[in-house]
Amino acid sequence: MTELRGPVRIVGTGLIGTSIGLALARLGVVVELVDGNPDNALMAERIGAGSRLVEIEPQLVVVAVPPDHVGAVVAEQLEQTDAVVTDAASVKSKPLADARSLVPDVSRYVGSHPMAGSERNGPLAARADLFDGATWAITPHATSDPDAVDLVRRLAEACGARTVELSVEDHDLGVARVSHLPHLMSALAAGTLADAPASHLELSGQGVRDVTRIAAGDPRLWTQIVSANSTALTGLLEQIRGELDRLLVALGKEEANDELTAILGQGVSGAVRVPGKHGTPHIDLVTVLVTIPDRPGQLAKLFADAAESGANVEDLRIDHSPGRPVGEVELAVKPGSVDQLVDVLTDRGWVVHT
Amino acid sequence: MTELRGPVRIVGTGLIGTSIGLALARLGVVVELVDGNPDNALMAERIGAGSRLVEIEPQLVVVAVPPDHVGAVVAEQLEQTDAVVTDAASVKSKPLADARSLVPDVSRYVGSHPMAGSERNGPLAARADLFDGATWAITPHATSDPDAVDLVRRLAEACGARTVELSVEDHDLGVARVSHLPHLMSALAAGTLADAPASHLELSGQGVRDVTRIAAGDPRLWTQIVSANSTALTGLLEQIRGELDRLLVALGKEEANDELTAILGQGVSGAVRVPGKHGTPHIDLVTVLVTIPDRPGQLAKLFADAAESGANVEDLRIDHSPGRPVGEVELAVKPGSVDQLVDVLTDRGWVVHT
């Protein structure tokens, strides 16, 4: 069992690197902070993520630089130190291939991917608890030293994450499916709205808001992410193109037909497999709709009343239909809690629909 | 000014027809309920949406049957009555063309589209307030009688909706863009997950959940909706195919490139145009993140504390990252309310991040 004693060198003090520094610092591990941008490193030091100059050899180096540079920095750190080296990039094949092309021996390198993030960037968005309970993928390659794998697992656990071990290829295909492809589909759907007349956008409902939300992400960062995973993504996009052609043929018949229903049915089969809250695959929750006046304090009153019923609200959503003077809140609860919740809310004067 | 006096005949007592009946009944308008399925009509009558047998001529007929049958039923009602006839289908060109092919004079027909719905179906899901503040599109055609247009507008207003007048073609292109195309893109993205290994789905985050949510909708209903709007949708899907090909070429270069960034940038331009809450195009809201233990009463406490700060929570979202023992709530508030909200929440012991 390899212990994580430190020092740990963190190269790249953006959101992820600084958050790892904060998480390790709270455990008393010595952290060295390195960043090409001295302002970032200074900022990270000031908020307590480590120190800029540490005069000892690191046990572990964490490379948390932008995706394009990961492989080169990993290779550099393998050459400059005797440390185990890991990275935090969201794609694993390319950094490994890049590092391999630069140094002969990559056995001290083990890729990893902490699956937590934020729409906010930079050291100021960092938090010691960013990874608490998050999934952290560990992706050993054929020549990874088992002790190095172990040490990287200790790092993830020290940050409070739950580790999942996958091969490099399997990881990249997985994130292509559940992250990169959805992002590209969202971007393509949103792209058709860029030049749409305003009168069309007025007809928007919750569906288009959900589908296009992630398309607002930083195009430069996403360019790096998707190019680094181009092999896995190309296969999936070709599959999408095949389905799109099938869809165009089916729509061309102008009448409702079984082919269309089959394509849409395939979508249902996929959608219901996406895990919900806390990784539980698809708990059956019941939705209770409550009409709510749009003014301060109403949500507080609603949740106080809901809590008194003893029901745990597992999920919620506010409906934003344009022009509605009142809002609507969807509360999702376990089936056993529904009756009591509805009774209590109705008693307190809420307009409730199940 | 045409007044809506009734009687109103509603053909089709599903969610939409029965909700219109309930809304009119609360105003004292006489409503006749007709449905091919006698159980549905009986159910709608029992919950107070109208009566099954009314012995007088209707002033207005509302056709709220499944999309495929709308044109035929509209034609039938134009022949059997002297009433103004409208429908509630989500696509407007096809019902009009179908009705025109069956009766010589469609001047008493004016299409309309109440843009409210629910994931629930049938008369039991109906509510008198379903349309309160919702958008209701009115789509006159070239030969629509102006009095008929006026009467349909009165119907929408009587149901509490905000009317928007659009041509039939413009309406269908608009809903193709903001509803049908997003649905198909969601279905295609979700479809790739149907046969994915479970280990890939374990890597799911909020993005894929948002993008695939609407793909879970009833495939038979959506087959009818998208086939009825095949012309507008085919044009958009061909545009998507062009962009998809461009994306495949850009990804094939394997290096991050400007072409990729341009495609993603187009997605950003579209995503930011989707209107937010209450139809306001894109209020600048600030997001405050609060960590919250997953047990009953915590949301109530959070919202009570938030309310005391005087901030109105404009939007909220619960983060469901798989495996997290604690949840995270995103509260969106106006910029002027942020400082006070953060101060009050921090004072009360909440872990808050901005």
XYZ file of C-alpha atoms in Angstrom:
708
model
C 0.000 0.000 0.000
C 1.574 3.233 -1.156
C 0.984 6.185 1.121
C 0.498 9.721 -0.089
C 2.949 11.700 1.991
C 3.897 14.483 -0.410
C 5.312 16.803 -1.393
C 2.897 17.088 -4.277
C 3.728 19.404 -7.146
C 0.725 20.855 -8.954
C 1.430 22.218 -12.418
C -1.432 24.448 -13.529
C -3.345 26.395 -10.891
C -6.731 26.778 -12.532
C -9.963 25.544 -10.973
C -8.945 21.870 -10.844
C -5.280 22.249 -9.850
C -6.015 24.804 -7.130
C -8.919 22.731 -5.776
C -6.616 19.688 -5.502
C -4.086 21.906 -3.697
C -6.734 23.089 -1.242
C -7.940 19.520 -0.624
C -4.372 18.293 0.060
C -3.448 21.327 2.151
C -6.334 20.614 4.521
C -4.711 17.179 5.144
C -1.339 18.792 5.852
C 0.338 17.541 2.658
C 3.058 19.906 1.382
C 2.002 21.299 -2.009
C 4.159 23.129 -4.554
C 2.290 25.343 -7.020
C 3.633 25.963 -10.530
C 1.913 27.957 -13.267
C 3.073 29.617 -16.477
C 0.957 32.566 -15.398
C 2.572 33.885 -12.163
C -0.628 35.735 -11.189
C -2.554 32.468 -11.078
C 0.068 30.742 -8.934
C 0.186 33.735 -6.581
C -3.598 33.737 -6.276
C -3.649 29.989 -5.559
C -0.950 30.433 -2.895
C -2.852 33.282 -1.258
C -6.003 31.212 -0.875
C -4.017 28.441 0.782
C -3.579 25.848 -1.959
C 0.202 25.507 -1.377
C 3.455 27.396 -1.896
C 5.142 28.581 -5.049
C 8.666 27.434 -4.103
C 9.286 24.094 -2.450
C 12.915 22.979 -2.258
C 12.370 19.224 -2.083
C 11.725 16.482 -4.626
C 8.008 15.758 -5.167
C 6.541 12.294 -4.516
C 3.716 13.031 -6.959
C 3.195 15.572 -9.737
C -0.340 16.520 -10.795
C -0.514 18.106 -14.247
C -3.626 20.271 -14.486
C -2.833 22.430 -17.523
C -5.098 23.042 -20.559
C -5.802 19.801 -22.504
C -3.521 20.621 -25.449
C -0.396 20.825 -23.284
C -0.921 17.894 -20.943
C 1.216 15.311 -22.775
C 4.221 17.626 -23.135
C 4.105 18.712 -19.481
C 3.724 15.100 -18.303
C 6.831 14.138 -20.336
C 8.763 17.108 -18.949
C 7.879 16.190 -15.369
C 8.819 12.532 -15.935
C 12.243 13.713 -17.107
C 12.791 16.343 -14.427
C 11.723 14.273 -11.406
C 11.584 10.718 -10.063
C 7.986 11.291 -9.033
C 4.799 9.533 -10.047
C 3.056 11.790 -12.548
C -0.676 12.055 -13.156
C -2.896 14.536 -14.953
C -6.481 15.704 -14.726
C -7.406 16.009 -18.388
C -10.872 14.917 -19.490
C -9.442 12.788 -22.326
C -6.769 10.146 -21.687
C -5.461 8.635 -24.974
C -3.888 11.739 -26.418
C -1.846 12.810 -23.362
C -0.512 9.250 -23.110
C 0.391 9.111 -26.808
C 1.996 12.568 -26.640
C 4.042 11.683 -23.546
C 5.122 8.365 -25.115
C 6.346 10.175 -28.196
C 8.568 12.377 -26.024
C 10.030 10.070 -23.366
C 10.983 6.381 -23.627
C 9.581 5.220 -20.283
C 6.111 6.298 -19.100
C 5.723 3.673 -16.350
C 5.631 6.398 -13.670
C 2.691 8.073 -15.471
C -0.925 7.134 -14.671
C -3.704 9.242 -16.143
C -6.691 10.306 -14.099
C -9.831 12.348 -14.585
C -11.577 14.005 -11.660
C -15.160 14.387 -12.880
C -16.066 17.581 -11.140
C -16.039 21.026 -12.539
C -17.943 24.180 -12.691
C -19.031 26.771 -15.197
C -16.546 29.003 -13.362
C -12.842 28.888 -14.135
C -9.558 29.943 -12.529
C -8.051 29.649 -9.058
C -10.638 31.908 -7.424
C -13.381 29.398 -8.233
C -11.417 26.614 -6.485
C -12.762 24.792 -3.425
C -11.279 22.194 -1.102
C -14.533 20.199 -1.359
C -14.892 20.305 -5.151
C -14.296 16.540 -5.391
C -16.221 15.397 -2.291
C -18.212 12.386 -3.438
C -17.454 13.045 -7.117
C -16.326 10.304 -9.506
C -12.585 10.276 -10.254
C -11.585 7.974 -13.101
C -8.144 6.323 -12.869
C -6.831 5.097 -16.220
C -3.708 2.914 -16.015
C -2.013 1.939 -19.275
C -0.238 -1.321 -20.158
C 3.122 -0.227 -18.720
C 1.905 1.687 -15.655
C 3.736 0.780 -12.462
C 1.161 -0.712 -10.002
C 2.575 1.408 -7.147
C 2.044 4.498 -9.274
C -1.588 3.465 -9.867
C -1.987 3.022 -6.149
C -0.559 6.450 -5.362
C -2.890 8.167 -7.834
C -5.820 6.345 -6.231
C -4.670 7.715 -2.840
C -4.678 11.212 -4.326
C -8.290 10.861 -5.508
C -9.354 9.464 -2.137
C -7.508 12.239 -0.301
C -9.597 14.690 -2.318
C -12.778 12.912 -1.155
C -13.623 11.336 -4.522
C -14.940 7.882 -5.411
C -12.538 6.158 -7.817
C -13.462 4.164 -10.919
C -10.736 2.287 -12.813
C -11.059 2.075 -16.598
C -8.674 1.481 -19.470
C -7.567 4.595 -21.336
C -9.609 3.616 -24.429
C -12.714 2.693 -22.467
C -12.594 5.963 -20.546
C -12.345 8.015 -23.711
C -15.207 6.210 -25.402
C -17.293 6.600 -22.242
C -16.759 10.355 -21.943
C -17.270 10.728 -25.696
C -20.708 9.164 -25.177
C -21.850 10.866 -21.978
C -20.122 14.218 -22.249
C -18.515 15.199 -25.567
C -21.202 13.930 -27.953
C -24.039 15.509 -25.901
C -22.052 18.755 -25.975
C -21.696 18.669 -29.778
C -25.366 17.758 -30.281
C -26.339 20.636 -28.005
C -24.067 22.973 -29.995
C -25.535 21.859 -33.344
C -29.117 22.285 -32.076
C -28.313 25.696 -30.569
C -26.457 26.744 -33.728
C -29.704 26.703 -35.724
C -31.078 29.379 -33.359
C -28.250 31.857 -33.898
C -29.944 33.494 -36.888
C -33.575 32.578 -36.125
C -36.181 35.382 -36.070
C -37.035 36.622 -32.573
C -40.674 35.579 -33.083
C -39.533 31.963 -33.276
C -37.531 32.208 -30.059
C -40.652 33.551 -28.334
C -42.143 30.078 -28.757
C -39.362 28.510 -26.632
C -40.256 26.187 -23.781
C -38.281 24.214 -21.199
C -37.218 21.529 -23.708
C -35.056 23.771 -25.881
C -33.608 25.427 -22.775
C -32.468 22.048 -21.434
C -31.112 20.788 -24.753
C -29.099 23.939 -25.498
C -27.847 24.827 -21.996
C -24.402 23.221 -22.230
C -23.829 24.669 -25.703
C -23.060 27.966 -23.936
C -19.737 26.526 -22.663
C -16.398 28.127 -23.663
C -15.792 27.244 -27.357
C -11.997 27.371 -27.040
C -11.864 24.961 -24.115
C -14.344 22.620 -25.825
C -12.371 22.746 -29.059
C -9.392 21.347 -27.137
C -11.499 18.737 -25.351
C -13.206 17.375 -28.464
C -10.075 17.451 -30.649
C -8.210 15.468 -28.009
C -10.940 12.799 -28.234
C -11.456 12.940 -31.986
C -11.127 9.199 -32.631
C -13.881 8.099 -30.244
C -16.055 11.065 -31.220
C -15.697 10.507 -34.945
C -17.092 6.978 -34.581
C -20.079 8.237 -32.613
C -20.716 11.171 -34.947
C -20.687 8.798 -37.923
C -23.273 6.694 -36.090
C -25.316 9.879 -35.571
C -24.988 10.735 -39.254
C -26.336 7.295 -40.161
C -29.324 7.794 -37.843
C -29.845 11.314 -39.167
C -30.007 9.987 -42.734
C -32.451 7.299 -41.601
C -34.508 10.039 -39.934
C -34.508 12.172 -43.096
C -35.744 9.226 -45.160
C -38.455 8.420 -42.599
C -39.554 12.080 -42.434
C -39.554 12.245 -46.239
C -42.466 9.809 -46.279
C -44.554 12.681 -44.835
C -46.813 10.253 -42.982
C -46.244 8.985 -39.467
C -44.415 5.658 -39.827
C -42.869 2.876 -37.772
C -39.334 3.838 -38.777
C -39.748 7.248 -37.112
C -41.231 5.642 -34.013
C -38.299 3.198 -33.895
C -35.744 6.045 -33.994
C -37.610 7.937 -31.274
C -38.008 4.705 -29.290
C -34.243 4.185 -29.394
C -33.949 7.660 -27.842
C -36.290 6.645 -25.029
C -34.231 3.486 -24.376
C -31.095 5.592 -24.043
C -32.642 8.435 -22.048
C -33.975 6.165 -19.312
C -30.492 4.656 -18.795
C -28.912 7.966 -17.771
C -28.448 7.657 -14.010
C -30.244 10.132 -11.771
C -29.412 11.504 -8.372
C -26.554 9.922 -6.396
C -25.690 7.489 -9.170
C -28.786 5.400 -8.488
C -29.932 4.104 -11.833
C -33.372 5.503 -12.228
C -35.276 5.545 -8.949
C -38.985 5.757 -9.570
C -39.897 9.176 -8.310
C -43.291 10.790 -8.424
C -43.635 14.400 -9.443
C -45.885 16.799 -7.577
C -46.589 20.170 -9.218
C -47.136 23.219 -7.057
C -48.171 26.642 -8.313
C -46.166 29.373 -6.630
C -46.410 33.179 -6.700
C -43.229 34.792 -7.959
C -42.109 36.735 -4.889
C -39.539 36.369 -2.107
C -40.261 33.858 0.619
C -42.690 31.647 -1.284
C -40.126 28.901 -1.916
C -39.149 29.011 1.746
C -42.770 28.605 2.790
C -43.260 25.770 0.316
C -40.204 23.835 1.465
C -41.018 24.392 5.120
C -44.477 22.945 4.509
C -43.021 20.080 2.442
C -40.516 19.278 5.199
C -43.298 19.095 7.776
C -44.908 16.345 5.730
C -41.756 14.284 6.283
C -41.131 13.915 2.528
C -37.552 14.254 1.277
C -37.537 16.281 -1.926
C -35.250 14.242 -4.217
C -35.298 16.630 -7.132
C -36.953 19.850 -8.130
C -37.390 22.075 -11.116
C -38.911 25.518 -11.590
C -40.960 25.913 -14.751
C -40.098 29.099 -16.624
C -42.719 29.307 -19.314
C -42.319 32.753 -20.832
C -44.911 35.236 -19.655
C -46.286 33.248 -16.722
C -47.019 35.558 -13.793
C -46.799 32.607 -11.440
C -44.190 29.903 -11.369
C -44.608 26.227 -11.071
C -42.356 24.039 -8.985
C -42.019 20.323 -9.662
C -41.091 18.371 -6.547
C -39.934 14.800 -7.108
C -40.398 12.492 -4.110
C -40.433 8.753 -3.480
C -43.827 7.154 -4.183
C -44.441 6.399 -0.483
C -44.210 10.100 0.425
C -46.644 11.463 -2.142
C -49.983 11.233 -0.348
C -48.739 12.837 2.825
C -46.961 15.599 0.907
C -50.042 16.419 -1.137
C -52.285 16.378 1.963
C -50.026 18.695 3.929
C -49.487 21.140 1.052
C -53.194 21.253 0.195
C -54.033 21.857 3.871
C -51.639 24.826 3.877
C -53.386 26.364 0.886
C -51.036 25.411 -1.948
C -52.439 24.634 -5.386
C -51.080 21.137 -5.978
C -51.301 18.830 -8.991
C -50.008 15.298 -9.221
C -65.469 42.714 -31.078
C -66.712 39.162 -31.039
C -67.710 37.867 -27.631
C -67.186 34.324 -26.488
C -70.616 33.336 -25.186
C -70.658 29.618 -25.953
C -71.723 26.959 -26.185
C -68.266 25.587 -26.945
C -67.946 22.052 -28.228
C -64.679 20.326 -27.353
C -63.806 17.339 -29.497
C -61.125 15.292 -27.776
C -61.025 15.236 -23.982
C -57.353 14.562 -23.328
C -55.149 16.867 -21.275
C -55.570 19.910 -23.519
C -59.284 19.558 -24.387
C -60.311 18.860 -20.804
C -58.176 21.717 -19.462
C -59.864 24.123 -21.916
C -63.230 22.782 -20.733
C -62.312 23.389 -17.098
C -61.063 26.917 -17.863
C -64.292 27.794 -19.713
C -66.550 26.126 -17.155
C -65.081 28.348 -14.418
C -66.319 31.349 -16.485
C -69.801 29.845 -16.788
C -69.502 29.062 -20.506
C -71.571 26.006 -21.551
C -69.199 23.280 -22.771
C -70.095 20.125 -24.711
C -67.605 17.266 -24.477
C -67.150 14.784 -27.313
C -64.610 11.956 -27.443
C -64.296 8.756 -29.460
C -63.409 7.093 -26.173
C -66.552 7.369 -23.979
C -64.540 6.748 -20.803
C -62.453 9.872 -21.438
C -65.530 12.034 -22.034
C -67.195 10.653 -18.901
C -64.069 11.353 -16.850
C -63.850 14.903 -18.201
C -67.515 15.471 -17.383
C -67.076 14.136 -13.847
C -64.241 16.551 -13.091
C -66.393 19.457 -14.257
C -65.057 20.230 -17.738
C -68.543 20.274 -19.332
C -71.369 17.926 -20.323
C -71.444 15.084 -22.784
C -74.782 16.046 -24.406
C -75.671 19.645 -25.181
C -78.733 20.166 -27.383
C -77.844 23.533 -28.883
C -75.639 24.680 -31.755
C -72.091 25.556 -30.716
C -70.656 29.041 -31.290
C -67.127 27.567 -31.304
C -65.703 24.095 -31.759
C -62.266 23.247 -30.347
C -60.668 20.200 -31.932
C -58.171 18.667 -29.508
C -57.683 15.201 -30.971
C -54.341 13.476 -31.753
C -52.343 15.364 -34.433
C -53.019 12.857 -37.242
C -56.781 13.312 -37.082
C -57.047 17.063 -36.628
C -57.640 18.044 -40.293
C -60.387 15.461 -40.822
C -62.203 16.389 -37.604
C -61.944 20.113 -38.389
C -63.512 19.470 -41.832
C -66.263 17.362 -40.275
C -67.099 20.076 -37.744
C -67.132 22.782 -40.445
C -69.686 20.703 -42.338
C -71.833 19.714 -39.369
C -72.071 23.153 -37.712
C -72.116 26.881 -38.485
C -69.567 27.414 -35.719
C -66.085 28.856 -35.795
C -63.677 25.924 -35.605
C -60.205 25.928 -34.112
C -57.765 23.231 -33.085
C -54.953 22.853 -30.592
C -52.414 20.892 -32.618
C -48.742 21.767 -32.288
C -48.288 21.946 -36.075
C -50.546 24.140 -38.249
C -49.875 23.594 -41.992
C -50.958 19.987 -42.217
C -54.362 20.313 -40.472
C -55.136 23.289 -42.729
C -54.104 21.424 -45.892
C -56.041 18.328 -44.792
C -59.195 20.348 -44.022
C -58.906 22.245 -47.337
C -58.722 18.959 -49.226
C -62.001 17.851 -47.636
C -64.237 20.960 -47.609
C -64.400 23.844 -50.100
C -64.659 26.724 -47.593
C -62.381 26.898 -44.539
C -63.011 30.575 -43.700
C -64.592 29.609 -40.357
C -61.421 27.688 -39.395
C -58.564 29.410 -37.557
C -55.743 27.259 -36.208
C -54.305 27.810 -32.771
C -51.638 26.264 -30.560
C -51.793 26.572 -26.782
C -48.152 26.156 -25.726
C -48.687 24.435 -22.434
C -48.516 20.792 -21.704
C -47.238 18.323 -19.300
C -45.468 15.005 -19.254
C -48.820 13.671 -18.023
C -51.620 12.847 -20.457
C -55.377 12.292 -20.378
C -58.332 14.063 -18.754
C -57.195 13.321 -15.205
C -54.068 15.443 -15.733
C -56.239 18.412 -16.822
C -56.306 21.690 -14.891
C -58.345 24.879 -15.258
C -55.131 26.897 -14.857
C -52.988 24.956 -17.349
C -52.849 27.955 -19.693
C -52.549 30.768 -17.130
C -49.857 33.054 -18.514
C -48.798 30.532 -21.179
C -48.214 31.499 -24.811
C -51.072 30.603 -27.170
C -50.231 31.007 -30.852
C -53.084 32.027 -33.185
C -52.420 31.202 -36.837
C -54.915 32.725 -39.298
C -54.662 31.683 -42.951
C -55.318 33.752 -46.077
C -59.068 33.077 -46.117
C -59.745 33.164 -42.346
C -62.771 35.280 -41.398
C -61.530 38.154 -39.148
C -64.430 37.557 -36.717
C -63.364 33.949 -36.442
C -59.783 35.048 -35.644
C -61.194 37.354 -33.002
C -63.281 34.603 -31.408
C -60.309 32.245 -31.182
C -58.300 35.017 -29.539
C -61.140 35.387 -26.988
C -60.898 31.649 -26.281
C -57.170 31.880 -25.562
C -57.692 34.911 -23.329
C -60.575 33.210 -21.513
C -58.141 30.405 -20.708
C -55.708 32.951 -19.247
C -53.126 32.735 -22.035
C -51.057 35.422 -23.778
C -51.718 35.336 -27.530
C -49.133 35.617 -30.310
C -50.301 35.883 -33.927
C -48.173 34.195 -36.597
C -48.749 32.905 -40.093
C -49.238 29.163 -40.402
C -45.846 28.743 -42.123
C -43.982 30.954 -39.665
C -45.480 29.110 -36.709
C -44.439 25.738 -38.066
C -40.897 26.838 -38.796
C -40.705 28.403 -35.323
C -41.821 25.261 -33.473
C -39.603 23.143 -35.725
C -36.676 25.235 -34.468
C -37.489 25.552 -30.777
C -39.321 22.318 -30.110
C -39.227 19.572 -32.766
C -35.571 19.839 -33.799
C -34.360 19.943 -30.157
C -36.495 16.861 -29.531
C -34.936 14.960 -32.443
C -31.398 16.009 -31.473
C -32.093 14.853 -27.931
C -33.410 11.528 -29.275
C -30.343 11.006 -31.497
C -27.950 11.795 -28.632
C -29.874 9.542 -26.233
C -30.084 6.789 -28.861
C -26.306 6.279 -28.721
C -26.657 5.390 -25.013
C -29.196 2.606 -25.532
C -26.520 -0.056 -26.002
C -23.623 1.623 -24.161
C -21.814 -0.359 -21.427
C -22.966 0.460 -17.906
C -19.421 1.615 -17.026
C -19.796 4.443 -19.550
C -23.123 5.568 -18.107
C -21.472 5.744 -14.673
C -19.471 8.691 -16.001
C -22.686 10.721 -16.625
C -22.971 14.263 -15.341
C -25.638 16.966 -15.451
C -24.961 17.823 -19.113
C -26.068 14.513 -20.581
C -29.070 14.472 -18.254
C -30.213 17.857 -19.569
C -29.584 17.048 -23.221
C -31.417 13.704 -23.138
C -34.341 14.537 -20.804
C -36.944 15.296 -23.465
C -35.952 12.208 -25.485
C -37.950 10.190 -22.934
C -41.224 11.596 -24.386
C -43.843 9.242 -25.895
C -42.430 8.033 -29.275
C -45.877 7.541 -30.849
C -47.066 11.062 -30.040
C -43.761 12.543 -31.231
C -43.911 10.510 -34.434
C -47.208 12.236 -35.222
C -45.901 15.666 -34.252
C -42.710 15.512 -36.309
C -44.352 13.896 -39.350
C -46.959 16.637 -39.382
C -44.124 19.187 -39.566
C -41.875 17.244 -41.907
C -41.300 20.047 -44.415
C -39.942 22.582 -41.923
C -38.004 19.893 -40.074
C -36.421 18.420 -43.184
C -34.886 21.793 -44.032
C -33.454 22.160 -40.525
C -32.188 18.577 -40.407
C -30.416 19.088 -43.742
C -28.787 22.174 -42.231
C -27.736 20.019 -39.255
C -26.330 17.382 -41.607
C -24.245 20.047 -43.344
C -22.877 21.228 -39.985
C -22.278 17.632 -38.898
C -20.214 16.996 -42.038
C -18.274 20.206 -41.388
C -17.713 19.003 -37.810
C -16.471 15.594 -38.977
C -13.978 17.237 -41.340
C -12.782 19.606 -38.599
C -12.429 16.733 -36.104
C -10.604 14.658 -38.735
C -7.736 17.143 -38.556
C -7.080 15.750 -35.050
C -5.655 19.055 -33.878
C -7.695 21.833 -32.279
C -8.600 24.212 -35.111
C -10.546 27.403 -35.827
C -13.220 25.576 -37.768
C -14.166 23.573 -34.661
C -14.178 26.722 -32.541
C -16.410 28.424 -35.119
C -18.971 25.591 -34.989
C -18.966 25.624 -31.190
C -19.123 29.443 -31.228
C -22.239 29.288 -33.392
C -23.750 27.071 -30.678
C -22.963 29.695 -28.047
C -24.604 32.413 -30.186
C -27.771 30.334 -30.412
C -27.824 29.149 -26.795
C -27.679 32.672 -25.358
C -30.716 33.701 -27.426
C -33.055 31.184 -25.794
C -35.264 33.258 -23.502
C -35.183 32.590 -19.757
C -37.777 32.947 -17.076
C -40.966 34.923 -17.797
C -40.072 35.471 -21.439
C -37.405 38.028 -20.551
C -34.603 37.583 -23.028
C -31.647 36.723 -20.909
C -31.645 38.536 -17.600
C -28.181 38.569 -16.107
C -28.492 36.407 -13.068
C -25.734 35.453 -10.696
C -25.438 31.907 -9.454
C -24.727 31.118 -5.821
C -23.792 27.521 -4.983
C -24.794 26.066 -1.643
C -23.758 22.646 -0.331
C -26.672 20.867 1.271
C -26.953 17.627 3.252
C -29.333 15.165 1.615
C -32.042 14.865 4.252
C -35.569 16.184 4.840
C -35.920 19.786 5.891
C -32.596 21.091 4.588
C -34.119 22.769 1.518
C -36.757 24.344 3.738
C -34.096 25.734 6.034
C -32.064 26.991 3.065
C -34.992 28.788 1.468
C -36.144 30.243 4.763
C -32.654 31.676 5.275
C -32.529 32.896 1.646
C -35.900 34.593 2.022
C -34.731 36.439 5.131
C -31.978 37.995 3.067
C -34.674 39.588 0.892
C -33.343 37.931 -2.278
C -35.873 36.486 -4.733
C -34.607 33.161 -6.052
C -35.189 33.443 -9.817
C -34.078 29.974 -10.684
C -32.609 26.959 -9.013
C -31.091 23.637 -9.833
C -30.009 20.674 -7.719
C -26.773 19.030 -8.801
C -27.077 15.273 -8.960
C -23.535 14.105 -9.528
C -23.573 10.367 -9.081
C -22.249 9.205 -5.748
C -22.196 12.558 -3.953
C -23.330 12.147 -0.352
C -24.237 15.817 -0.244
C -26.154 17.764 -2.828
C -25.428 21.132 -4.239
C -28.103 23.718 -4.932
C -27.550 26.511 -7.433
C -29.583 29.596 -6.607
C -29.835 32.207 -9.360
C -30.559 35.732 -8.137
C -30.325 39.254 -9.517
C -26.814 40.758 -9.167
C -28.000 43.330 -6.594
C -29.133 40.575 -4.218
C -25.967 38.476 -4.210
C -23.942 40.056 -1.420
C -26.775 40.090 1.058
C -27.746 36.521 0.194
C -24.200 35.245 0.635
C -23.772 37.133 3.927
C -26.992 35.808 5.411
C -26.393 32.219 4.285
C -22.801 32.231 5.519
C -23.960 33.635 8.867
C -26.417 30.778 9.191
C -23.673 28.212 8.650
C -24.202 27.278 5.016
C -21.212 26.439 2.811
C -21.622 28.960 0.013
C -19.652 29.470 -3.202
C -20.185 32.172 -5.779
